[in-house]
Tab-separated table of C-alpha atoms in Angstrom:
chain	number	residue	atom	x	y	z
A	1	UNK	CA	51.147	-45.993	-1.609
A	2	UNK	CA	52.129	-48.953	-3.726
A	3	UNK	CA	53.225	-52.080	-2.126
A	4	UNK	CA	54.228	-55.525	-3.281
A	5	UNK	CA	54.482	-58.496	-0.996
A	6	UNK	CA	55.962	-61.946	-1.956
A	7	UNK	CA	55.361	-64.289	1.167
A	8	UNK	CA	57.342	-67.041	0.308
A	9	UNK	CA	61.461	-66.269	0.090
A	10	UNK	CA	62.229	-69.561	-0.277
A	11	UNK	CA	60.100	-72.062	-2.367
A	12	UNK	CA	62.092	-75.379	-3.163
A	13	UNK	CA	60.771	-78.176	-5.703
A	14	UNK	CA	62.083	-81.352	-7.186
A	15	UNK	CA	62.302	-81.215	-11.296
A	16	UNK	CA	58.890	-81.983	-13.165
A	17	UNK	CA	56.677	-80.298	-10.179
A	18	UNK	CA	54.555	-77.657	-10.591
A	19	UNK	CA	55.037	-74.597	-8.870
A	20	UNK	CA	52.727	-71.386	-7.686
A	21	UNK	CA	55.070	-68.337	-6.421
A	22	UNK	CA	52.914	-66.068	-4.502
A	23	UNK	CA	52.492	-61.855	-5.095
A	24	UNK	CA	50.095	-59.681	-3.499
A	25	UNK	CA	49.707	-56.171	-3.369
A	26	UNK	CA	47.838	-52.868	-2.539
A	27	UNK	CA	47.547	-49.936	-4.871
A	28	UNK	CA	43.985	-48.538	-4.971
A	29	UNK	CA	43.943	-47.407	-8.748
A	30	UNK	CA	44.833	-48.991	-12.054
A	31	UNK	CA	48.127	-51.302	-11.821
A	32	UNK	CA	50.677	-52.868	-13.770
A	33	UNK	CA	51.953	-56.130	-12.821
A	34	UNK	CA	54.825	-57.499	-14.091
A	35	UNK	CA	57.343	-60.925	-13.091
A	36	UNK	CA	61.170	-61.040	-13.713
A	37	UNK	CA	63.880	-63.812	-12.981
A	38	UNK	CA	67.114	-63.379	-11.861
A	39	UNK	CA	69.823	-65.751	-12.043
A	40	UNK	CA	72.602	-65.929	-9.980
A	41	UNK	CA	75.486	-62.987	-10.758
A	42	UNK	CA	73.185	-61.650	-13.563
A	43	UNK	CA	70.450	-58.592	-13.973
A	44	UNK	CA	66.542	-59.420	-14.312
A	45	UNK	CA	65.122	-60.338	-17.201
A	46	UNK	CA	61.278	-59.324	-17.640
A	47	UNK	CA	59.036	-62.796	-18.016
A	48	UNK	CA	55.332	-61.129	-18.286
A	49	UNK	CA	52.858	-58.928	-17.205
A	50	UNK	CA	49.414	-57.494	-17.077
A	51	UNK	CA	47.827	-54.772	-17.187
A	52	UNK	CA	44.126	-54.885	-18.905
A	53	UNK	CA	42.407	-57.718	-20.892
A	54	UNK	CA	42.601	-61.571	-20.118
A	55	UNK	CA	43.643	-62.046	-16.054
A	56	UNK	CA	45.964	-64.988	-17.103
A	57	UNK	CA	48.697	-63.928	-19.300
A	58	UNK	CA	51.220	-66.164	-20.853
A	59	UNK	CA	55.253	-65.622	-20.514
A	60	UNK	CA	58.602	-67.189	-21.683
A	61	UNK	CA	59.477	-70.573	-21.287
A	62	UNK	CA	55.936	-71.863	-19.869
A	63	UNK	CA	55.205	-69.331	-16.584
A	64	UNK	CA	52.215	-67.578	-16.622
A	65	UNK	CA	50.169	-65.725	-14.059
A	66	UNK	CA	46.905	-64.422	-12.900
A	67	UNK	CA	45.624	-61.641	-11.762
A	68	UNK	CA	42.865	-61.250	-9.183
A	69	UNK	CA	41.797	-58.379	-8.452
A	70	UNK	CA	39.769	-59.494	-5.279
A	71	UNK	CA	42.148	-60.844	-3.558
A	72	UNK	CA	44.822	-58.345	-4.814
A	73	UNK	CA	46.929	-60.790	-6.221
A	74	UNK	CA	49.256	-62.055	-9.089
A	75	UNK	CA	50.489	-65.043	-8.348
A	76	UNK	CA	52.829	-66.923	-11.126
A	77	UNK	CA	52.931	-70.449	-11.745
A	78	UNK	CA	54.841	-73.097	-13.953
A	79	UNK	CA	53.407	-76.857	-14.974
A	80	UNK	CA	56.199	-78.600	-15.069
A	81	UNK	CA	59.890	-77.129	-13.782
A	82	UNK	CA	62.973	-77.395	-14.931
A	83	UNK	CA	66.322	-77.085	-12.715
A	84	UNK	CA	67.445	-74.063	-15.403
A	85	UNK	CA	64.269	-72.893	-13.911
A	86	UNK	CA	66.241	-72.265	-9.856
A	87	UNK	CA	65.976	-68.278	-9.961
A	88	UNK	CA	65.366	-65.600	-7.953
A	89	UNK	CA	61.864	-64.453	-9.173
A	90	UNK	CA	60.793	-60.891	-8.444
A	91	UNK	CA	56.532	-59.496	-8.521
A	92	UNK	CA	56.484	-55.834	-9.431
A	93	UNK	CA	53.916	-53.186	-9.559
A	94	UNK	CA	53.933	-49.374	-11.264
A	95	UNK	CA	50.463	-47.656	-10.698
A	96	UNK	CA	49.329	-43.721	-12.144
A	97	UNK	CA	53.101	-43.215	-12.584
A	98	UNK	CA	54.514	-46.304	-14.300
A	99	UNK	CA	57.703	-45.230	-14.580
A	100	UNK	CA	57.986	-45.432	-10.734
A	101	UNK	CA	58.374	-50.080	-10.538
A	102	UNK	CA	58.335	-51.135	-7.058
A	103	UNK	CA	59.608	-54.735	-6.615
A	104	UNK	CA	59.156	-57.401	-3.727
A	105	UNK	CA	61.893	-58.883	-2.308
A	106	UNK	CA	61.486	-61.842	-4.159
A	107	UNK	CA	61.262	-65.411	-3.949
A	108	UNK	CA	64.487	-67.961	-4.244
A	109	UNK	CA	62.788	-70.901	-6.400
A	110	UNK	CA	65.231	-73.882	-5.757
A	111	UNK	CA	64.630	-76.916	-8.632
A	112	UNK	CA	66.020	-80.445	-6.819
A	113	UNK	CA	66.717	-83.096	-10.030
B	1	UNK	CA	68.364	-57.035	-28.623
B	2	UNK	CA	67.711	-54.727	-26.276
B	3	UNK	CA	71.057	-53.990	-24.009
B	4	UNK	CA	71.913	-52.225	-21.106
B	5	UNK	CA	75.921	-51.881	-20.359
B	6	UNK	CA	76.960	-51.123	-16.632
B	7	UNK	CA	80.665	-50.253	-15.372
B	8	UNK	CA	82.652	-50.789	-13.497
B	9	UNK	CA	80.983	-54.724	-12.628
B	10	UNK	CA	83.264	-54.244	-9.636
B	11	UNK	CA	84.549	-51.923	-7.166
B	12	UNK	CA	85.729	-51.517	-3.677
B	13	UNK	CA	85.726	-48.342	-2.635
B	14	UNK	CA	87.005	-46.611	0.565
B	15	UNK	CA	84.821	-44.568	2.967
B	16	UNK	CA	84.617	-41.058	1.945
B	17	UNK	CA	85.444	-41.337	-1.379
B	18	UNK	CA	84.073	-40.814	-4.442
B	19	UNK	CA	81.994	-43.234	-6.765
B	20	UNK	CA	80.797	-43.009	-10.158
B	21	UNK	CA	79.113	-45.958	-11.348
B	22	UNK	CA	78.056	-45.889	-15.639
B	23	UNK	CA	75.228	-47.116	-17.844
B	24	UNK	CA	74.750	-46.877	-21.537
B	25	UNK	CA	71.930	-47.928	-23.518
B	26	UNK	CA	71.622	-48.646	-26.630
B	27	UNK	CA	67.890	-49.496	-26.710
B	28	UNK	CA	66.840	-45.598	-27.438
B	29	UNK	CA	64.163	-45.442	-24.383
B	30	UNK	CA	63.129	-42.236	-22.960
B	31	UNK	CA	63.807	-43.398	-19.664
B	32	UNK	CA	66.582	-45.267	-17.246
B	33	UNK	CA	66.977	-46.005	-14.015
B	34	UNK	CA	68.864	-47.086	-10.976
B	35	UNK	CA	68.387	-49.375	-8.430
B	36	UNK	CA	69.636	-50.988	-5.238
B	37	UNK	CA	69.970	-54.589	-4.237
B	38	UNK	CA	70.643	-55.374	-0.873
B	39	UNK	CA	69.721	-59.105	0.667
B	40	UNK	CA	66.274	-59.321	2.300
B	41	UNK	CA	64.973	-55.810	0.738
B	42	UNK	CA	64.472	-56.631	-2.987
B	43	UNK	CA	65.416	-53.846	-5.790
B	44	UNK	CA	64.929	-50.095	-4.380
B	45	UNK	CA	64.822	-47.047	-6.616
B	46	UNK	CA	67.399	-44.811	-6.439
B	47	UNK	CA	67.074	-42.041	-8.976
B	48	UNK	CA	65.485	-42.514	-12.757
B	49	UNK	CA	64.990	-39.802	-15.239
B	50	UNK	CA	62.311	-39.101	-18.160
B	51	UNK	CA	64.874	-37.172	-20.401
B	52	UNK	CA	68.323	-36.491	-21.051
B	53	UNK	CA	69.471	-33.380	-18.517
B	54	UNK	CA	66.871	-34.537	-15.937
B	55	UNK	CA	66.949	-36.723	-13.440
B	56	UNK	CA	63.883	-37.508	-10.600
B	57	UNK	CA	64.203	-38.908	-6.662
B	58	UNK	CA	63.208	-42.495	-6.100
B	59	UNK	CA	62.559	-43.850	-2.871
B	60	UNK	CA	66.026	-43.973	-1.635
B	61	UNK	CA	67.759	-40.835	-2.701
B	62	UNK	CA	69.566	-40.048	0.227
B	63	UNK	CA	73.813	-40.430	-0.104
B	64	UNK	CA	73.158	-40.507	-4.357
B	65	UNK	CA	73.397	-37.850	-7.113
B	66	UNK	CA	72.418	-38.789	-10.435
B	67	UNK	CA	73.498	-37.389	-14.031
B	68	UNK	CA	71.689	-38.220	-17.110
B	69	UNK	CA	74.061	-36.124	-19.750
B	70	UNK	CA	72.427	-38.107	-22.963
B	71	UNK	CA	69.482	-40.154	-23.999
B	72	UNK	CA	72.236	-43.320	-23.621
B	73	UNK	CA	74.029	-42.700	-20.369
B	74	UNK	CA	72.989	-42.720	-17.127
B	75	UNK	CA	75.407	-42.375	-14.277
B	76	UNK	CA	75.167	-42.955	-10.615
B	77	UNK	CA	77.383	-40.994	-7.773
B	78	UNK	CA	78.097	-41.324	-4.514
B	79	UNK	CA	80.040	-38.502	-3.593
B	80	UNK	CA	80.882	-39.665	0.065
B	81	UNK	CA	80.976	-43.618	-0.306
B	82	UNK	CA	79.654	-45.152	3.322
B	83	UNK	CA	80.150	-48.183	4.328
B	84	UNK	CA	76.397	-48.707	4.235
B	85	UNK	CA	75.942	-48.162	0.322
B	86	UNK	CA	77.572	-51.667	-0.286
B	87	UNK	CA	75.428	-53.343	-2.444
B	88	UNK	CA	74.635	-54.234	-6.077
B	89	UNK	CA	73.494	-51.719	-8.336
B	90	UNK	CA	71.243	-52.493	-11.107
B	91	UNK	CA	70.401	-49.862	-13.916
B	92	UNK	CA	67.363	-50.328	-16.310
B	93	UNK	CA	65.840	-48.490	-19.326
B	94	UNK	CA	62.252	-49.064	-20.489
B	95	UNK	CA	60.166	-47.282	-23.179
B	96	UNK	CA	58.027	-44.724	-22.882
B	97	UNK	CA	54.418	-46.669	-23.883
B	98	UNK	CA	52.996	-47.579	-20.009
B	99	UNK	CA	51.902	-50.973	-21.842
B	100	UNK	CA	54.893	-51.809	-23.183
B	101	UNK	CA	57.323	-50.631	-20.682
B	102	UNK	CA	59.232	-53.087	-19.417
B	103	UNK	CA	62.214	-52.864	-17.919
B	104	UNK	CA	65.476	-53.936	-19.022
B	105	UNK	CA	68.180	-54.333	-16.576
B	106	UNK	CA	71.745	-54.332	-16.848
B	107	UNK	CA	74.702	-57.118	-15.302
B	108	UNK	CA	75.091	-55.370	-12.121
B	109	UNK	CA	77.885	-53.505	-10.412
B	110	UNK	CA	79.152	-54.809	-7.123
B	111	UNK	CA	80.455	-51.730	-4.695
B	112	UNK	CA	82.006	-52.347	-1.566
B	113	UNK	CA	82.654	-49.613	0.804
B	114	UNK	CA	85.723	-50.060	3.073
């Protein structure tokens, strides 16, 4: 059984910080991770993802994450935010059958100016 | 631009009736979906389907039918609307190609169940 756990539903930052949002999860075989924002009223929109190759992959607008397989994790992080950034960020995995995403419940990223 | 159109946005429904919520996409992927967001519990799969005139159980099929009639539409239905099924509903499409397959969601519809 694939789960995905993001500990933090809350996270709140002032404007410039950096920022680490937390995912881990359990799935024994081979995994697809991915990240997506939501703002406020609207759908997600996908930001990145892995799934083989290079554990830190790159996404839109300066996120990226890494993926540790040890400690079961792919946590995403930002240098520098921006209050555009305050989202609703969701960690999701899809395992043997990818078609099947399972999200967390996400993580409410609050930007203070 | 990849887009996925949901409707109705909005609805209030009363208990016991009928609810048929849309998506089209116009993205030509093999495969859509629907979800459920409910505060506190994340996105939960409904229903999603490979291929037009198929449709599979996701982890919350219970009180849901779903009818994929075409490649582009994509329709959700709650045939006895409880007050329990208010929530958003977010539908998605993604290509076939596991390493490209992301998903793309639509706006959202809003039901509430009276």
């Amino acid at each position: 059984t694939q789960t995905v756990s993001q500990s933090d539903a809350h996270v709140t930052v002032f404007e410039g910080d950096s920022v680490e949002l937390r995912c881990n999860y359990s799935y024994g075989g081979s995994i697809y991770l991915s990240w997506y924002i939501q703002h406020h009223g609207h759908g997600l929109q996908f930001l990145l993802k892995y799934y083989s190759g290079n554990p830190v992959v790159q996404g839109v607008n300066g996120f990226e994450a890494e993926f540790s397989k040890s400690d079961s994790s792919f946590h995403l992080r930002k240098a520098s935010v921006h209050w555009s950034d305050s989202a609703v960020y969701f960690c999701a995995v899809s395992g043997t059958n990818a078609y099947k995403v399972i999200f967390g419940k996400g993580t409410h990223l609050h930007v203070l100016p | 631009e990849a887009a996925v159109t949901q409707s109705p946005r909005s609805k209030v429904a009363v208990t016991g009736g009928k609810v048929t919520l849309s998506c089209h996409q116009t993205n030509n992927h093999d495969y859509m979906y629907w979800y459920r967001q409910d505060t506190g519990h994340g996105l939960r799969l409904i229903h999603y389907s490979y291929v037009a005139d198929s449709t599979e159980k996701g982890d919350i099929p219970d009180g849901y039918k779903a009818s994929r009639p075409s490649q582009e539409n994509f329709s959700l239905i709650l045939e006895l609307a409880s007050l329990s099924q208010t929530a958003v509903y977010f539908c998605a499409s993604s290509l076939r190609d596991r390493a490209t397959g992301q998903l793309y969601f639509g706006e959202g519809s809003k039901l509430t169940v009276l």
